[in-house]
Amino acid sequence: MSTTKPVWVGILEQQLKENPKALAYAFSTLSQDGSPKVRHVIHRGITPSSILLTTTDTRMSKPAQLHHSPKFEIAWWLPETNVQFRITGQAYTIPSSFAQDDNAGHILRELGLEGKEEAAAEWWQGKREELWENVSGHLRAGFGRPAPGTELKDAEDSSKWPETIPAQSDDEKEKELVKTALDHFALIALRPTGVEFLELKPIPNRRTQWKSQDGKAWTELKVVP
């Protein structure tokens, strides 16, 4: 099914071509007590319906925070072209159990995917496995280690952790480690409803905003930088 691409998506894709190393952005969520929490994450792609993708360990704080409140904001600086994107919207965690999750239908509706190719939970399971194949073995190994943020009582214990693991394995012992790590590997699907694009190279600088109430129809506004 063809999907009309929002103007800002085309601009973002072009900027990423010109800034191929600028894949990290600041991703802010709300904690259960309402305080902001921010960290840098890696951009993992854009779906045909303009959903941004990143990944997380299900044992980290992001999934619990997004379950409490799906609201997010991104600040993304691309240095080669001196531009910044600020993106707001709602984000949802897509875990290994998503296809069997009773809440999957609700999340897919909240992402605005009715009638689109990403409307099936199986599509997301396939995308999760695809990204698992694409990340480095070092990153995959992190999902098979003790839960991030838990107390490390003996630093020497970390020397026993796997440094890298394959995406798949035929070795029985390694296969169990891969399964455990993959179970902890989740996608975060970000549905933008507001985008701001700041250009600092032109003189005078330029600032453009796009807003959407439903994630489908976008309005554009030029504002003073």
Coordinates of C-alpha atoms in Angstrom, one line a residue:
M1 CA 0.0 0.0 0.0
S2 CA 1.4 3.4 -1.0
T3 CA 1.8 6.0 1.8
T4 CA 2.3 9.7 1.2
K5 CA 5.5 10.7 2.9
P6 CA 5.2 13.9 5.1
V7 CA 7.5 16.7 3.9
W8 CA 9.6 16.6 7.1
V9 CA 10.4 12.9 6.5
G10 CA 11.9 13.7 3.2
I11 CA 14.0 16.5 4.7
L12 CA 15.1 14.2 7.6
E13 CA 16.1 11.4 5.2
Q14 CA 18.1 13.9 3.1
Q15 CA 19.8 15.3 6.1
L16 CA 20.8 11.8 7.3
K17 CA 22.4 11.2 3.9
E18 CA 24.5 14.3 4.4
N19 CA 25.2 13.4 8.1
P20 CA 25.8 9.6 7.9
K21 CA 27.5 9.4 11.3
A22 CA 24.9 11.5 13.2
L23 CA 22.7 8.6 14.2
A24 CA 22.4 9.4 18.0
Y25 CA 19.7 11.7 19.4
A26 CA 18.6 12.8 22.8
F27 CA 15.4 10.9 23.7
S28 CA 13.4 12.3 26.6
T29 CA 10.6 10.5 28.4
L30 CA 8.6 11.1 31.6
S31 CA 9.2 9.0 34.8
Q32 CA 6.4 7.7 36.9
D33 CA 6.8 10.8 39.2
G34 CA 6.5 13.1 36.2
S35 CA 10.2 14.2 36.1
P36 CA 11.9 14.2 32.7
K37 CA 14.5 11.6 31.9
V38 CA 16.8 11.9 28.9
R39 CA 19.4 9.7 27.3
H40 CA 21.0 9.3 23.8
V41 CA 19.8 6.5 21.6
I42 CA 20.6 5.3 18.1
H43 CA 18.3 5.9 15.2
R44 CA 17.4 2.5 13.6
G45 CA 15.2 3.5 10.7
I46 CA 11.8 5.0 9.6
T47 CA 8.9 2.7 8.6
P48 CA 6.8 3.2 5.5
S49 CA 4.2 5.0 7.7
S50 CA 6.8 7.5 9.1
I51 CA 7.3 5.8 12.5
L52 CA 10.8 6.3 13.8
L53 CA 12.6 3.3 15.3
T54 CA 15.1 2.8 18.0
T55 CA 15.9 -0.1 20.3
T56 CA 16.1 -0.8 24.0
D57 CA 16.6 -3.5 26.6
T58 CA 13.3 -4.4 28.2
R59 CA 14.9 -4.3 31.6
M60 CA 15.9 -0.7 31.3
S61 CA 13.8 2.2 32.5
K62 CA 12.5 3.4 29.1
P63 CA 9.8 0.7 28.7
A64 CA 8.3 1.3 32.1
Q65 CA 8.3 5.1 31.6
L66 CA 6.6 4.8 28.2
H67 CA 4.0 2.4 29.7
H68 CA 3.3 5.1 32.3
S69 CA 3.2 7.9 29.7
P70 CA 4.0 7.5 25.9
K71 CA 4.9 11.2 25.5
F72 CA 8.4 11.8 24.2
E73 CA 10.6 14.6 22.8
I74 CA 13.7 14.2 20.6
A75 CA 16.5 16.7 20.1
W76 CA 18.7 15.7 17.2
W77 CA 21.7 17.7 16.1
L78 CA 23.3 17.0 12.7
P79 CA 26.7 18.8 12.6
E80 CA 27.7 18.5 8.9
T81 CA 24.8 20.7 7.8
N82 CA 24.3 22.6 11.1
V83 CA 20.6 21.7 11.5
Q84 CA 18.5 20.5 14.5
F85 CA 15.3 18.5 14.6
R86 CA 13.1 18.5 17.6
I87 CA 10.3 15.9 17.5
T88 CA 7.5 15.3 19.9
G89 CA 4.8 12.6 19.9
Q90 CA 4.0 9.2 21.5
A91 CA 6.2 6.2 21.7
Y92 CA 5.5 2.5 22.4
T93 CA 7.7 -0.5 23.3
I94 CA 7.6 -3.5 20.9
P95 CA 8.9 -6.5 23.0
S96 CA 9.6 -10.1 21.9
S97 CA 6.1 -11.1 23.1
F98 CA 4.3 -8.4 21.0
A99 CA 2.6 -10.8 18.7
Q100 CA 1.0 -12.6 21.7
D101 CA 0.4 -9.4 23.7
D102 CA -3.3 -8.5 24.4
N103 CA -2.3 -4.8 24.2
A104 CA -0.8 -5.1 20.7
G105 CA -3.9 -4.0 18.9
H106 CA -4.3 -1.0 21.1
I107 CA -0.6 0.0 20.5
L108 CA -1.0 -0.4 16.7
R109 CA -4.1 1.8 16.7
E110 CA -2.3 4.4 18.8
L111 CA 0.5 4.3 16.2
G112 CA -2.1 5.1 13.5
L113 CA -1.4 2.0 11.5
E114 CA -4.9 0.8 10.6
G115 CA -5.0 -0.4 7.0
K116 CA -1.2 -0.1 6.6
E117 CA 1.4 -2.8 6.1
E118 CA 2.7 -2.2 9.7
A119 CA -0.7 -2.9 11.1
A120 CA 0.1 -6.6 11.8
A121 CA 2.0 -7.5 15.0
E122 CA 3.9 -10.0 12.9
W123 CA 5.3 -7.2 10.8
W124 CA 6.9 -5.8 14.0
Q125 CA 8.2 -9.2 15.0
G126 CA 9.9 -9.4 11.6
K127 CA 11.3 -5.9 12.0
R128 CA 12.7 -6.7 15.5
E129 CA 14.5 -9.8 14.2
E130 CA 15.8 -7.8 11.2
L131 CA 17.3 -5.1 13.5
W132 CA 18.7 -7.8 15.8
E133 CA 20.6 -9.2 12.8
N134 CA 21.9 -5.7 11.9
V135 CA 23.3 -4.6 15.3
S136 CA 26.8 -5.5 16.2
G137 CA 27.8 -8.6 18.1
H138 CA 29.1 -6.4 21.0
L139 CA 25.7 -4.7 21.3
R140 CA 23.9 -8.0 21.2
A141 CA 26.0 -9.3 24.0
G142 CA 24.8 -6.5 26.3
F143 CA 21.3 -7.9 26.2
G144 CA 22.6 -11.2 27.6
R145 CA 24.3 -9.7 30.6
P146 CA 22.8 -8.8 34.0
A147 CA 20.1 -6.2 34.0
P148 CA 21.4 -2.7 33.2
G149 CA 21.5 -0.4 36.3
T150 CA 21.6 -3.2 38.9
E151 CA 24.3 -3.3 41.5
L152 CA 27.7 -4.7 40.4
K153 CA 29.0 -6.1 43.7
D154 CA 32.3 -7.4 42.2
A155 CA 33.8 -5.7 39.2
E156 CA 35.7 -8.9 38.4
D157 CA 32.4 -10.6 37.6
S158 CA 32.2 -8.5 34.4
S159 CA 35.2 -10.3 33.0
K160 CA 33.0 -13.4 32.7
W161 CA 30.4 -11.7 30.6
P162 CA 30.2 -12.4 26.8
E163 CA 31.9 -9.8 24.8
T164 CA 30.1 -10.6 21.6
I165 CA 27.3 -13.0 20.5
P166 CA 26.0 -13.9 17.0
A167 CA 22.5 -13.2 15.9
Q168 CA 21.9 -17.0 15.7
S169 CA 23.8 -20.1 16.7
D170 CA 23.8 -23.8 16.3
D171 CA 25.8 -24.4 19.5
E172 CA 23.4 -25.4 22.2
K173 CA 25.0 -23.4 25.0
E174 CA 25.4 -20.3 22.8
K175 CA 21.9 -20.8 21.4
E176 CA 20.4 -20.4 24.9
L177 CA 22.4 -17.2 25.4
V178 CA 21.2 -15.8 22.1
K179 CA 17.6 -16.6 23.0
T180 CA 17.9 -14.9 26.4
A181 CA 19.5 -11.8 24.8
L182 CA 16.9 -11.7 22.0
D183 CA 14.1 -11.9 24.5
H184 CA 15.5 -8.7 26.1
F185 CA 15.8 -6.9 22.8
A186 CA 12.9 -4.6 22.0
L187 CA 12.0 -1.9 19.5
I188 CA 10.6 1.5 20.4
A189 CA 8.2 2.9 17.8
L190 CA 7.9 6.7 17.9
R191 CA 4.9 8.3 16.3
P192 CA 5.7 12.0 15.7
T193 CA 2.9 14.6 16.0
G194 CA 5.1 17.7 16.1
V195 CA 8.4 18.4 14.2
E196 CA 10.6 21.4 14.3
F197 CA 13.5 21.9 11.8
L198 CA 16.1 24.6 12.6
E199 CA 18.7 25.5 9.9
L200 CA 21.7 27.5 11.1
K201 CA 23.8 27.7 7.9
P202 CA 21.5 30.1 6.0
I203 CA 21.7 33.8 7.0
P204 CA 19.2 34.6 8.4
N205 CA 18.6 31.3 10.0
R206 CA 15.4 29.3 9.2
R207 CA 13.0 27.5 11.5
T208 CA 10.0 25.4 10.2
Q209 CA 7.4 23.6 12.3
W210 CA 5.0 20.8 11.3
K211 CA 2.1 19.7 13.4
S212 CA -0.4 16.9 13.1
Q213 CA -3.4 16.0 15.3
D214 CA -3.8 12.5 13.9
G215 CA -0.3 11.7 12.5
K216 CA -1.7 11.9 9.0
A217 CA -2.5 15.5 7.9
W218 CA 0.4 17.8 8.6
T219 CA 0.3 21.6 8.7
E220 CA 3.5 23.7 8.1
L221 CA 4.4 26.9 9.7
K222 CA 7.5 29.1 9.2
V223 CA 8.5 30.9 12.4
V224 CA 11.2 33.3 13.6
P225 CA 14.4 31.3 14.5

